[in-house]
XYZ file of C-alpha atoms in Angstrom:
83
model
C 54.516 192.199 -59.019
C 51.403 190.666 -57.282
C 52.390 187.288 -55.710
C 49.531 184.778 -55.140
C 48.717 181.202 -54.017
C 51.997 180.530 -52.153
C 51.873 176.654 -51.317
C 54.377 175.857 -48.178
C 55.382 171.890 -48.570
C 57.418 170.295 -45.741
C 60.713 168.254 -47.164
C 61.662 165.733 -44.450
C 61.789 162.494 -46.566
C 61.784 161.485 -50.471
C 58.091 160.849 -50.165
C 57.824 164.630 -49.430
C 60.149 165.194 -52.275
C 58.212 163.415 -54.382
C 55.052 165.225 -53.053
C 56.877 168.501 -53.814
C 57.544 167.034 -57.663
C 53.991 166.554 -58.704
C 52.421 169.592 -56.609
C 55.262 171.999 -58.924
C 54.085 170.082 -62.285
C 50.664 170.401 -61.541
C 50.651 174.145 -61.204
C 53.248 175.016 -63.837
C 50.727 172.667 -66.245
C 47.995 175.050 -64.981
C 49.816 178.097 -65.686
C 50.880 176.938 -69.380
C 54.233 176.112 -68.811
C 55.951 174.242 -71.697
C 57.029 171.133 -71.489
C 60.946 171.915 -71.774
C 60.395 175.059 -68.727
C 58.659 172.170 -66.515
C 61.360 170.255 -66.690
C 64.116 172.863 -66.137
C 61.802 173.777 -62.953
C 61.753 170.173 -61.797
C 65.340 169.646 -62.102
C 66.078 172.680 -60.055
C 63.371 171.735 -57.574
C 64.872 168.325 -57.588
C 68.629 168.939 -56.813
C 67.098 171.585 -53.962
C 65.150 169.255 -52.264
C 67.794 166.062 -52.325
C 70.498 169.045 -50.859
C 68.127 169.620 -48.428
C 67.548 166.014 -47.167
C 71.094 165.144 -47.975
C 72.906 167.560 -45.526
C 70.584 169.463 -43.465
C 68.046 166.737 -42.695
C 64.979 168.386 -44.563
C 63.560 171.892 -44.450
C 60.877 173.994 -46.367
C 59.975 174.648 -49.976
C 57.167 177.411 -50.442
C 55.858 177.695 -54.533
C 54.036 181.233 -55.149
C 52.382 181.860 -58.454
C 53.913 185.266 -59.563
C 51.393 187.890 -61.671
C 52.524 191.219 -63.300
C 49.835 192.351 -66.369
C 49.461 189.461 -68.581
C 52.946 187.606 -67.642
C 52.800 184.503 -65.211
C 56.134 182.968 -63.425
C 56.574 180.734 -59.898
C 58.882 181.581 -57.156
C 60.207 178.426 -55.681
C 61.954 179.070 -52.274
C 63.906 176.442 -49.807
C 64.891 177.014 -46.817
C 66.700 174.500 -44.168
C 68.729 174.953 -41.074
C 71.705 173.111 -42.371
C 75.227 174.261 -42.791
């Protein structure tokens, strides 16, 4: 599996949450994701991100564009330093 355009995006405050939002819709759009999969993704991205601000004071989301033949996917990964 070839992994390309990984995107890191800071999460320190809902702006940057909201920044994170609209930079995952954008590229899910662009890779043809349907309308019900978006939203699944931006739920989970969501509830990650407010976790993160809520009890670890921010961290780190990185989005990667996944390729393997002719199927597409994302990797969304958060990290924080929190308990």
């Amino acid at each position: 599996m070839e992994t390309k355009q990984a995107e890191h995006i800071s999460v320190r405050s809902d702006t940057e949450a909201l920044r994170l939002r609209r930079r995952l819709r954008a590229r899910a759009q662009r890779l043809g994701f349907g309308l019900f999969q978006q939203t699944k993704l931006l739920t989970a991205a969501s509830e990650l991100a407010r976790n993160m601000l809520d009890f670890a004071s921010g961290g780190d989301a990185t989005l990667s564009t996944l390729r393997e033949g002719s199927r597409i996917g994302l990797r969304l990964v958060f990290a924080d330093k929190g308990p």
